[in-house]
Coordinates of N, CA and C in Angstrom, one line a residue:
M1 N -171.3 103.6 -211.6 CA -170.4 102.3 -212.4 C -169.5 101.4 -211.2
S2 N -170.3 100.6 -211.9 CA -169.4 99.5 -210.7 C -167.9 99.3 -210.5
T3 N -167.5 99.0 -209.3 CA -166.1 98.6 -209.4 C -165.8 97.0 -209.4
R4 N -165.1 97.1 -210.6 CA -164.2 95.4 -210.5 C -163.9 94.7 -209.3
P5 N -164.7 94.2 -208.2 CA -163.6 93.5 -207.6 C -161.9 93.1 -207.8
T6 N -161.0 93.2 -207.2 CA -159.9 92.2 -206.9 C -160.0 90.7 -206.8
L7 N -159.6 90.5 -207.2 CA -159.3 88.6 -207.1 C -158.1 87.9 -206.9
V8 N -158.4 87.5 -205.8 CA -157.1 87.3 -205.0 C -157.0 86.1 -204.3
F9 N -156.2 85.2 -204.7 CA -155.6 83.7 -205.1 C -154.8 82.8 -204.1
V10 N -155.0 81.8 -203.4 CA -154.9 81.5 -201.9 C -154.3 80.1 -202.3
H11 N -152.9 79.6 -202.7 CA -152.7 78.4 -203.3 C -152.7 77.6 -201.7
G12 N -153.1 75.8 -201.9 CA -152.5 75.2 -200.9 C -151.2 74.6 -200.6
A13 N -151.3 73.5 -200.4 CA -150.2 72.5 -199.7 C -149.4 71.8 -200.9
F14 N -147.9 71.7 -201.0 CA -147.4 71.1 -202.1 C -147.5 72.1 -203.5
A15 N -147.9 73.3 -203.1 CA -147.8 74.2 -204.2 C -147.1 75.7 -204.0
D16 N -147.5 76.4 -205.2 CA -147.0 78.0 -204.7 C -148.1 78.8 -205.7
S17 N -147.8 79.6 -205.6 CA -148.8 81.0 -206.1 C -149.0 80.6 -207.8
S18 N -147.4 79.6 -208.8 CA -147.2 79.9 -209.8 C -148.4 78.9 -210.4
G19 N -148.9 78.1 -209.8 CA -150.0 77.4 -210.3 C -151.2 77.7 -210.7
W20 N -151.4 79.1 -210.5 CA -152.5 80.0 -210.9 C -152.4 80.4 -212.2
S21 N -151.3 80.5 -212.8 CA -150.5 81.4 -213.6 C -151.7 81.2 -214.9
S22 N -151.9 80.8 -215.2 CA -152.9 80.8 -216.7 C -154.2 81.1 -216.2
T23 N -154.9 81.2 -215.2 CA -155.7 81.6 -214.9 C -155.7 83.4 -214.5
L24 N -154.6 83.6 -214.0 CA -154.2 84.9 -213.5 C -154.0 85.5 -214.7
A25 N -153.3 85.0 -215.8 CA -153.1 86.1 -217.2 C -154.2 86.0 -217.8
D26 N -155.3 85.3 -217.7 CA -156.6 85.4 -218.5 C -157.5 86.6 -217.7
L27 N -157.5 86.5 -216.5 CA -158.3 87.5 -215.6 C -157.7 88.7 -215.7
D28 N -156.4 89.1 -215.7 CA -155.6 89.9 -215.9 C -155.6 90.7 -217.2
G29 N -155.8 90.2 -218.3 CA -155.9 90.7 -219.7 C -157.3 90.4 -219.7
R30 N -158.7 90.2 -218.9 CA -160.2 90.6 -219.2 C -160.2 92.0 -218.0
G31 N -159.0 92.5 -217.6 CA -159.2 93.7 -216.8 C -159.5 93.9 -215.6
F32 N -159.1 92.7 -214.8 CA -159.6 92.3 -213.6 C -158.3 92.7 -212.7
P33 N -158.5 93.2 -211.5 CA -157.3 93.7 -210.7 C -156.8 92.3 -209.8
V34 N -156.1 91.3 -210.0 CA -155.8 90.2 -209.5 C -154.5 90.0 -208.3
L35 N -154.4 89.2 -207.8 CA -153.5 89.2 -207.1 C -153.1 87.7 -206.1
A36 N -152.0 87.2 -206.2 CA -151.9 86.0 -206.0 C -150.8 85.9 -204.6
V37 N -151.6 85.3 -203.4 CA -151.2 85.6 -202.2 C -150.2 84.2 -201.7
P38 N -148.7 84.3 -201.5 CA -148.5 83.0 -200.7 C -148.5 82.9 -199.5
N39 N -149.2 81.5 -199.7 CA -149.6 80.9 -197.8 C -148.4 80.3 -197.5
Q40 N -148.0 80.6 -196.3 CA -147.1 80.4 -195.5 C -147.2 79.0 -195.3
L41 N -148.5 78.2 -195.1 CA -148.5 76.5 -194.8 C -147.9 76.2 -193.4
R42 N -148.0 77.2 -192.6 CA -147.3 77.2 -190.9 C -148.3 77.0 -190.0
G43 N -149.5 76.8 -190.3 CA -150.8 76.8 -189.3 C -152.1 77.7 -189.8
L44 N -153.2 77.1 -189.4 CA -154.5 77.3 -189.9 C -154.6 78.8 -189.4
T45 N -154.3 79.1 -188.4 CA -154.7 80.5 -188.2 C -153.7 81.4 -188.5
A46 N -152.4 81.5 -188.3 CA -151.4 82.1 -189.0 C -151.4 82.0 -189.9
D47 N -152.3 81.6 -190.9 CA -151.8 81.4 -192.4 C -153.1 82.6 -192.9
A48 N -154.1 82.2 -191.8 CA -155.4 83.0 -192.5 C -155.2 84.8 -191.9
D49 N -154.4 84.7 -190.8 CA -154.2 86.0 -190.2 C -153.2 86.7 -191.3
Q50 N -152.3 85.8 -192.0 CA -151.7 86.6 -192.8 C -152.4 87.0 -193.9
V51 N -153.1 86.2 -194.5 CA -153.9 86.5 -195.5 C -154.4 87.9 -195.2
R52 N -155.7 87.3 -193.9 CA -156.3 88.8 -194.0 C -155.3 90.4 -193.7
S53 N -154.4 90.2 -193.4 CA -153.7 91.2 -193.4 C -153.4 91.4 -194.9
V54 N -153.0 91.0 -195.7 CA -153.1 91.3 -197.5 C -154.6 91.9 -197.7
L55 N -155.2 91.6 -197.3 CA -156.8 91.7 -197.4 C -157.1 92.9 -197.1
A56 N -156.6 93.2 -196.2 CA -156.7 94.7 -195.3 C -156.2 96.1 -196.0
T57 N -155.0 95.3 -197.1 CA -154.7 96.5 -197.7 C -155.2 97.0 -199.0
I58 N -156.1 96.3 -199.3 CA -156.7 96.2 -200.9 C -158.3 97.3 -200.7
E59 N -157.9 98.1 -201.8 CA -159.5 98.9 -201.7 C -160.5 98.5 -202.3
G60 N -161.6 98.2 -201.9 CA -163.0 97.8 -202.9 C -163.2 96.6 -202.4
P61 N -164.0 95.6 -203.2 CA -164.4 94.5 -203.3 C -163.4 93.3 -203.6
V62 N -163.5 92.2 -202.9 CA -162.6 91.1 -203.2 C -163.4 89.6 -203.2
V63 N -163.0 89.2 -204.1 CA -163.6 87.6 -204.4 C -162.3 87.0 -204.0
L64 N -162.4 86.0 -203.2 CA -161.2 84.9 -202.5 C -161.3 83.8 -202.8
V65 N -160.1 83.3 -203.6 CA -160.4 82.0 -204.1 C -159.0 81.1 -203.4
G66 N -159.6 80.3 -202.9 CA -158.5 79.0 -202.4 C -158.6 77.8 -203.4
H67 N -157.5 77.0 -203.3 CA -157.2 75.7 -204.0 C -156.7 75.2 -202.0
S68 N -157.3 73.6 -202.5 CA -156.9 72.7 -201.6 C -157.2 73.3 -199.8
Y69 N -155.5 73.0 -199.1 CA -156.0 73.8 -197.8 C -155.7 75.4 -197.9
G70 N -155.8 75.9 -199.4 CA -155.7 77.2 -199.2 C -157.4 77.6 -199.4
G71 N -158.7 76.2 -199.4 CA -159.9 76.8 -199.0 C -160.1 76.4 -197.4
A72 N -159.4 76.3 -196.7 CA -159.1 76.3 -195.2 C -159.2 77.1 -194.9
V73 N -158.0 78.0 -195.5 CA -157.7 79.6 -195.2 C -158.4 80.5 -195.5
I74 N -158.9 80.5 -196.8 CA -159.9 81.5 -197.0 C -161.1 81.4 -196.3
G75 N -161.9 80.3 -195.5 CA -163.0 80.3 -194.8 C -162.4 80.9 -193.5
E76 N -161.3 80.7 -192.9 CA -160.6 81.7 -191.7 C -160.4 83.0 -192.3
A77 N -159.8 83.2 -192.9 CA -159.1 84.5 -193.6 C -160.6 85.3 -193.7
A78 N -161.4 85.1 -194.5 CA -162.3 86.3 -194.9 C -163.5 86.6 -193.7
R79 N -163.6 86.2 -192.3 CA -163.6 86.1 -191.1 C -163.6 87.0 -190.6
G80 N -164.1 88.6 -190.9 CA -163.7 90.1 -190.3 C -163.2 91.0 -191.2
A81 N -162.8 90.7 -192.6 CA -162.4 90.9 -193.7 C -164.1 91.5 -194.3
D82 N -164.3 92.5 -194.2 CA -165.2 93.5 -194.7 C -165.3 93.4 -196.1
N83 N -164.0 93.9 -196.5 CA -164.4 93.7 -198.3 C -164.4 92.6 -199.3
V84 N -164.3 91.4 -198.2 CA -164.6 89.9 -198.8 C -166.4 89.9 -199.7
R85 N -166.2 90.0 -200.7 CA -167.8 89.4 -201.1 C -168.4 88.5 -201.7
A86 N -167.3 87.4 -201.9 CA -167.4 86.0 -202.3 C -166.0 85.1 -202.1
L87 N -166.7 84.0 -202.2 CA -165.6 82.9 -201.5 C -165.3 81.9 -203.0
V88 N -164.8 81.0 -203.8 CA -164.2 80.5 -204.3 C -163.8 79.1 -203.6
F89 N -164.4 78.1 -203.9 CA -163.1 76.8 -203.6 C -162.9 76.3 -204.6
V90 N -161.5 75.6 -204.9 CA -161.1 75.0 -206.1 C -160.9 73.9 -205.6
A91 N -161.4 72.7 -205.8 CA -161.2 71.1 -205.3 C -160.3 71.8 -203.9
A92 N -161.3 72.3 -203.1 CA -160.4 72.7 -201.6 C -161.4 72.1 -200.3
Y93 N -160.7 72.4 -199.6 CA -161.8 72.2 -198.0 C -162.2 73.1 -197.4
A94 N -163.5 73.0 -197.1 CA -164.4 74.3 -196.6 C -164.7 73.7 -195.2
L95 N -164.1 74.0 -194.3 CA -163.9 73.3 -192.7 C -165.3 74.6 -192.0
D96 N -165.7 73.5 -190.9 CA -166.5 74.5 -189.9 C -166.0 74.4 -188.6
E97 N -166.5 74.8 -187.7 CA -166.1 74.6 -186.4 C -165.4 73.5 -186.1
G98 N -164.0 73.4 -185.5 CA -163.8 72.1 -184.8 C -163.1 71.5 -185.5
E99 N -163.0 71.3 -187.2 CA -162.4 70.7 -188.1 C -161.0 70.9 -188.4
S100 N -160.6 70.1 -189.0 CA -159.3 70.5 -189.3 C -159.1 69.8 -191.0
I101 N -158.0 69.4 -191.7 CA -157.9 68.8 -193.0 C -157.9 68.2 -192.6
A102 N -157.3 67.2 -191.7 CA -157.0 65.9 -191.4 C -158.2 64.9 -191.1
T103 N -159.2 65.6 -190.5 CA -160.4 65.1 -189.7 C -161.8 65.4 -190.5
V104 N -162.0 66.1 -191.1 CA -163.0 66.8 -191.6 C -163.6 65.5 -192.6
L105 N -163.1 64.4 -193.3 CA -163.3 63.7 -194.2 C -163.4 62.1 -193.5
D106 N -164.1 61.8 -193.5 CA -164.3 60.5 -192.7 C -163.7 59.3 -194.0
P107 N -162.3 58.8 -194.1 CA -162.1 58.1 -195.1 C -163.1 56.6 -195.5
E108 N -163.9 56.3 -194.9 CA -165.0 54.8 -194.9 C -166.1 55.8 -195.6
T109 N -166.3 57.0 -195.3 CA -167.8 57.4 -195.8 C -166.9 58.3 -197.2
Y110 N -165.9 58.6 -197.2 CA -165.1 59.6 -198.7 C -164.2 58.6 -199.3
P111 N -164.3 57.6 -199.8 CA -162.9 56.8 -199.9 C -162.0 57.2 -201.1
G112 N -161.1 56.7 -200.9 CA -160.4 57.4 -202.4 C -159.0 58.1 -202.4
G113 N -159.2 59.2 -201.2 CA -157.8 59.6 -201.0 C -156.6 59.0 -201.0
L114 N -155.3 59.7 -201.7 CA -154.4 58.7 -201.2 C -153.2 59.2 -200.8
L115 N -153.8 60.4 -200.1 CA -152.8 61.6 -199.5 C -152.7 60.7 -198.0
G116 N -151.7 60.1 -197.5 CA -151.5 59.9 -196.0 C -150.0 59.5 -195.6
P117 N -149.9 58.5 -195.3 CA -148.1 58.0 -194.5 C -147.6 57.4 -195.6
D118 N -148.7 56.6 -196.2 CA -147.7 55.7 -197.4 C -147.3 56.5 -198.2
T119 N -147.5 57.8 -198.8 CA -147.5 58.6 -199.9 C -146.9 59.9 -199.8
T120 N -146.3 60.0 -197.7 CA -145.7 61.4 -197.7 C -145.0 61.1 -197.3
V121 N -143.8 62.0 -196.6 CA -142.6 61.9 -195.5 C -142.8 63.0 -195.1
V122 N -142.2 63.0 -194.1 CA -142.1 64.4 -192.6 C -141.0 64.2 -192.3
R123 N -140.6 65.3 -192.4 CA -139.0 66.1 -192.1 C -139.1 66.8 -190.9
P124 N -138.5 66.7 -190.0 CA -139.2 67.1 -188.0 C -138.3 68.3 -188.5
F125 N -139.0 69.6 -187.9 CA -138.1 70.4 -187.2 C -139.0 70.9 -186.1
G126 N -137.9 71.8 -185.4 CA -138.5 72.2 -184.2 C -138.4 70.5 -183.0
E127 N -139.2 71.0 -181.4 CA -139.3 69.6 -180.8 C -140.8 69.2 -181.5
Q128 N -141.8 69.7 -182.3 CA -142.8 68.9 -181.6 C -143.7 69.4 -183.2
D129 N -142.8 69.6 -184.3 CA -143.7 69.8 -185.7 C -142.8 69.3 -187.0
G130 N -143.3 69.6 -187.6 CA -142.3 68.7 -189.1 C -143.0 69.4 -190.3
D131 N -142.1 68.8 -191.6 CA -142.8 69.4 -192.6 C -143.1 68.3 -193.4
L132 N -144.4 68.2 -194.2 CA -145.1 67.4 -194.7 C -145.1 67.1 -196.3
Y133 N -144.3 66.5 -197.0 CA -143.8 66.0 -198.3 C -144.7 65.1 -198.8
I134 N -145.1 65.2 -200.1 CA -145.5 63.8 -201.0 C -144.1 63.4 -201.3
T135 N -144.0 62.0 -201.5 CA -142.8 61.5 -202.0 C -142.6 61.5 -203.2
E136 N -141.7 61.3 -204.0 CA -141.0 61.6 -205.4 C -142.3 60.5 -206.3
D137 N -142.2 59.1 -205.8 CA -142.6 58.1 -206.2 C -144.5 58.4 -206.3
D138 N -144.8 59.2 -205.8 CA -146.4 59.4 -205.5 C -146.7 60.4 -206.2
F139 N -146.1 61.2 -206.5 CA -146.3 62.8 -206.4 C -147.2 63.2 -207.7
A140 N -146.9 62.1 -208.4 CA -147.8 62.8 -210.2 C -149.1 62.0 -209.7
T141 N -148.9 60.7 -209.1 CA -150.3 60.1 -208.9 C -151.8 60.6 -208.4
V142 N -151.2 61.3 -206.9 CA -151.7 62.0 -205.6 C -152.3 63.6 -206.3
F143 N -150.9 64.2 -206.9 CA -151.3 65.5 -206.9 C -151.3 65.9 -208.4
A144 N -151.1 65.1 -209.6 CA -150.9 65.8 -210.8 C -151.2 64.8 -211.7
A145 N -152.1 63.8 -211.5 CA -152.2 62.6 -212.6 C -152.6 63.0 -213.9
D146 N -153.1 64.1 -214.3 CA -153.0 64.8 -215.7 C -152.6 65.9 -216.2
V147 N -151.4 66.0 -215.4 CA -150.1 67.4 -216.2 C -149.5 66.5 -216.5
G148 N -148.9 66.6 -217.6 CA -147.4 66.4 -218.2 C -146.4 65.9 -217.2
A149 N -145.3 65.0 -218.1 CA -144.6 64.4 -217.1 C -143.6 65.9 -216.4
A150 N -143.0 66.5 -217.7 CA -142.1 67.3 -217.2 C -142.6 68.2 -216.4
R151 N -144.0 69.0 -216.7 CA -144.4 70.0 -215.5 C -144.6 69.2 -214.1
S152 N -145.2 68.0 -214.1 CA -145.4 67.7 -212.4 C -144.1 67.1 -212.0
R153 N -142.9 66.9 -212.8 CA -142.0 66.7 -212.0 C -141.3 68.0 -211.3
L154 N -141.5 69.2 -212.4 CA -141.0 70.6 -212.0 C -142.1 70.7 -210.5
M155 N -143.0 70.4 -210.4 CA -143.8 70.6 -209.6 C -143.6 69.7 -208.1
Y156 N -143.5 68.6 -208.6 CA -142.8 67.7 -207.0 C -141.4 68.4 -206.8
L157 N -140.2 68.9 -207.4 CA -139.0 69.3 -206.9 C -139.4 70.6 -206.3
T158 N -140.2 71.6 -206.7 CA -140.1 73.0 -205.9 C -141.6 72.8 -205.0
Q159 N -142.4 71.8 -204.3 CA -143.4 71.7 -203.6 C -143.0 72.2 -202.2
R160 N -144.2 72.8 -201.9 CA -143.4 73.6 -200.5 C -144.6 73.0 -199.4
P161 N -143.8 72.2 -198.8 CA -144.6 71.2 -197.9 C -145.7 72.0 -196.7
L162 N -146.2 71.5 -195.9 CA -147.2 71.9 -195.4 C -146.8 71.4 -193.7
S163 N -146.9 72.3 -192.9 CA -146.3 71.9 -191.1 C -147.9 71.0 -190.8
L164 N -147.0 69.7 -189.7 CA -147.8 68.9 -188.9 C -148.7 70.1 -188.3
S165 N -148.4 71.2 -187.9 CA -149.2 72.0 -187.5 C -150.9 72.5 -188.2
A166 N -150.4 72.9 -189.3 CA -151.6 73.4 -190.1 C -152.3 72.4 -190.7
F167 N -151.5 71.0 -190.8 CA -152.3 69.6 -191.0 C -153.4 69.4 -190.1
G168 N -153.3 70.1 -188.9 CA -154.0 69.3 -188.0 C -154.8 70.6 -187.2
G169 N -154.6 71.6 -187.6 CA -155.3 73.2 -187.0 C -156.4 73.0 -187.6
T170 N -157.2 73.8 -186.3 CA -158.4 73.7 -186.4 C -159.3 74.8 -186.3
A171 N -160.7 74.5 -187.4 CA -161.3 76.1 -187.6 C -162.4 76.8 -186.8
A172 N -162.0 78.1 -186.5 CA -162.8 78.3 -185.3 C -164.1 78.6 -185.4
A173 N -165.3 79.0 -184.8 CA -166.5 79.3 -184.7 C -166.9 80.1 -186.3
D174 N -167.9 79.9 -186.7 CA -168.7 81.1 -187.8 C -167.7 80.7 -189.3
P175 N -167.1 79.8 -189.6 CA -166.5 80.3 -191.0 C -167.2 81.3 -191.9
A176 N -166.7 82.1 -192.9 CA -167.3 82.7 -193.2 C -168.3 82.4 -194.5
W177 N -168.1 81.0 -195.0 CA -168.7 80.8 -195.9 C -170.5 80.7 -195.1
R178 N -170.3 81.1 -194.1 CA -171.9 80.9 -193.8 C -172.4 81.9 -193.7
S179 N -171.9 83.0 -194.5 CA -172.5 84.5 -194.7 C -172.1 85.2 -195.7
L180 N -171.0 84.5 -196.9 CA -171.0 85.0 -197.8 C -171.8 83.7 -198.9
P181 N -171.9 84.6 -200.2 CA -171.9 83.6 -201.1 C -170.4 82.8 -201.9
C182 N -170.7 81.8 -202.3 CA -169.3 80.8 -202.4 C -169.7 80.1 -203.6
W183 N -168.8 79.8 -204.2 CA -168.7 79.0 -205.6 C -167.7 77.6 -205.2
A184 N -167.9 76.6 -205.7 CA -166.9 75.4 -205.5 C -166.9 75.0 -207.3
L185 N -165.6 74.3 -207.2 CA -165.2 73.9 -208.3 C -164.5 72.5 -207.9
V186 N -165.6 71.5 -208.2 CA -165.0 69.9 -208.2 C -164.3 69.3 -208.8
A187 N -162.5 68.8 -208.4 CA -161.9 67.9 -209.6 C -162.4 66.7 -209.5
E188 N -162.8 66.1 -210.1 CA -163.7 65.1 -210.5 C -162.6 63.6 -210.4
E189 N -161.6 64.1 -210.8 CA -160.8 62.8 -210.8 C -159.6 62.8 -209.8
D190 N -159.4 63.8 -208.4 CA -159.2 63.8 -207.8 C -158.7 62.8 -207.3
N191 N -157.1 62.6 -206.4 CA -156.5 61.4 -205.5 C -156.4 62.0 -204.5
A192 N -156.1 63.2 -203.8 CA -156.0 64.4 -202.7 C -156.9 64.0 -201.9
I193 N -158.1 65.1 -202.2 CA -159.1 64.9 -201.8 C -160.3 64.6 -202.6
P194 N -161.1 63.3 -202.2 CA -162.1 62.3 -202.4 C -163.0 63.5 -203.4
P195 N -163.5 63.3 -204.5 CA -164.5 64.5 -205.1 C -165.8 64.3 -204.3
A196 N -166.0 63.1 -204.0 CA -167.3 62.9 -203.0 C -167.6 64.3 -202.1
G197 N -166.4 63.9 -201.3 CA -165.9 64.5 -200.2 C -165.9 66.4 -200.4
Q198 N -165.3 66.8 -201.6 CA -165.4 68.1 -202.1 C -166.8 68.5 -202.3
R199 N -167.4 68.0 -202.6 CA -169.0 68.6 -203.2 C -169.7 68.2 -201.9
W200 N -169.7 67.2 -200.8 CA -170.2 67.7 -199.5 C -169.8 68.4 -198.7
M201 N -168.7 69.2 -198.8 CA -168.5 70.4 -198.4 C -169.1 71.2 -199.0
A202 N -168.8 71.6 -200.4 CA -169.5 72.6 -200.9 C -170.8 72.6 -200.7
E203 N -171.7 71.7 -200.9 CA -173.3 71.3 -200.5 C -173.4 72.6 -199.5
R204 N -172.5 71.4 -198.1 CA -172.5 72.4 -196.7 C -172.7 73.7 -196.6
A205 N -171.6 74.5 -197.6 CA -171.4 75.9 -197.5 C -172.5 76.5 -198.7
G206 N -173.5 75.8 -199.0 CA -174.5 76.6 -199.7 C -173.4 76.9 -201.1
A207 N -172.6 76.6 -201.2 CA -172.2 76.7 -202.9 C -172.7 76.4 -204.4
T208 N -172.9 77.8 -205.7 CA -172.8 77.2 -206.6 C -171.5 76.0 -207.2
I209 N -171.8 75.2 -207.2 CA -171.2 73.9 -207.5 C -171.1 74.0 -209.3
S210 N -169.9 73.7 -209.3 CA -169.3 72.7 -211.4 C -168.4 71.9 -210.8
S211 N -168.3 71.1 -211.9 CA -167.0 70.7 -211.4 C -166.7 70.1 -213.5
T212 N -165.0 69.5 -212.9 CA -164.4 69.5 -214.4 C -163.7 67.9 -214.2
T213 N -163.5 67.1 -215.3 CA -162.3 66.0 -215.0 C -160.9 66.4 -215.1
S214 N -160.6 66.5 -214.0 CA -158.8 66.7 -213.5 C -158.7 66.0 -212.5
S215 N -157.6 66.3 -212.1 CA -156.5 65.9 -211.2 C -156.5 66.8 -209.8
H216 N -155.7 67.0 -208.8 CA -156.1 67.7 -207.9 C -155.7 69.4 -208.2
A217 N -154.5 69.0 -209.1 CA -153.9 70.0 -209.6 C -154.9 70.7 -211.2
V218 N -156.2 70.9 -210.6 CA -157.0 71.7 -211.3 C -156.3 72.8 -212.0
M219 N -155.8 73.5 -211.5 CA -155.6 74.9 -211.4 C -154.3 74.6 -213.0
V220 N -153.5 74.1 -212.9 CA -152.7 73.7 -213.9 C -153.2 72.8 -215.4
S221 N -153.8 71.9 -215.0 CA -154.4 71.1 -215.9 C -156.0 71.5 -216.8
R222 N -156.6 72.2 -215.7 CA -158.1 72.9 -216.4 C -158.4 74.3 -216.0
P223 N -157.0 74.5 -216.0 CA -157.5 76.3 -216.2 C -158.5 76.9 -216.5
E224 N -158.9 76.7 -217.8 CA -160.2 77.3 -218.0 C -161.6 77.0 -217.0
A225 N -161.6 76.1 -216.1 CA -162.5 75.8 -215.5 C -162.2 76.9 -214.1
V226 N -161.6 77.1 -214.3 CA -161.1 77.4 -212.8 C -161.5 78.8 -213.1
T227 N -161.2 79.6 -214.2 CA -161.0 80.6 -214.8 C -163.0 81.3 -214.8
A228 N -163.3 79.5 -215.5 CA -164.8 80.3 -215.7 C -165.7 80.3 -214.0
T229 N -164.9 79.5 -213.0 CA -166.0 79.7 -211.7 C -165.4 80.8 -211.1
V230 N -164.4 81.5 -211.3 CA -163.7 82.8 -210.6 C -164.8 83.7 -211.7
L231 N -165.1 84.0 -212.9 CA -165.7 84.7 -213.3 C -167.4 84.5 -212.7
A232 N -167.7 83.7 -212.9 CA -169.3 83.8 -212.3 C -169.3 84.2 -211.3
A233 N -168.4 83.8 -209.6 CA -168.3 84.6 -208.6 C -168.2 86.1 -208.8
A234 N -167.2 86.8 -209.7 CA -166.5 88.2 -209.4 C -168.2 89.0 -210.4
E235 N -168.6 87.8 -211.6 CA -170.1 88.7 -212.0 C -171.2 89.2 -210.9
S236 N -170.7 88.1 -209.6 CA -172.2 88.7 -208.9 C -171.6 89.8 -208.0
V237 N -170.4 90.2 -207.9 CA -170.2 91.0 -207.4 C -170.5 92.4 -207.8
G238 N -170.0 92.0 -209.4 CA -169.6 93.5 -210.3 C -171.1 94.4 -210.3

């Protein structure tokens, strides 16, 4: 008798685990073990180590799901985590060795991303680091253009910042997507990560790709598309 995989979700920057709520409820109702890991957003290596420490406590196979910066994290975290059987990138970064989320997509090749100095504010901490937030005026457009105004406002108010260290953190050698089956969901109206860039990274990773008409907050505005993508990965494991 096959064992259903545990479905582990890692959120990205400017968000928290509550963004996965609809998909978590759906999958839980279908009888899958699910877990949403709070991403620390402090640095790529440290964040991946923290997720990997959680994976080490899970018995049986795992499907690891990442949104946005969380995609970069799962590509690192799954390396050396022998129970991870598949990766799912949701409007996400999939980095190769030496790349960071700041450098992986050339804006001339992949235009349209609105996340940058004009739409963010840095709140310094320590001597050399800072926290990056999306500004009040730009949050809805950049992150949640197809989310209702009230929900988008709450997402802005509760956004978790990304440290500059995490923004510039580079991936190590042998990302996990080189050795694991991958799925990817492209958000076709994403103003944070250009959709063409998402697709290029997913193709490079050899992912099975689907798409949906959505903003960057696809897990909030199109949770059914996220659920379908995760289920496809889970079925390949089970």
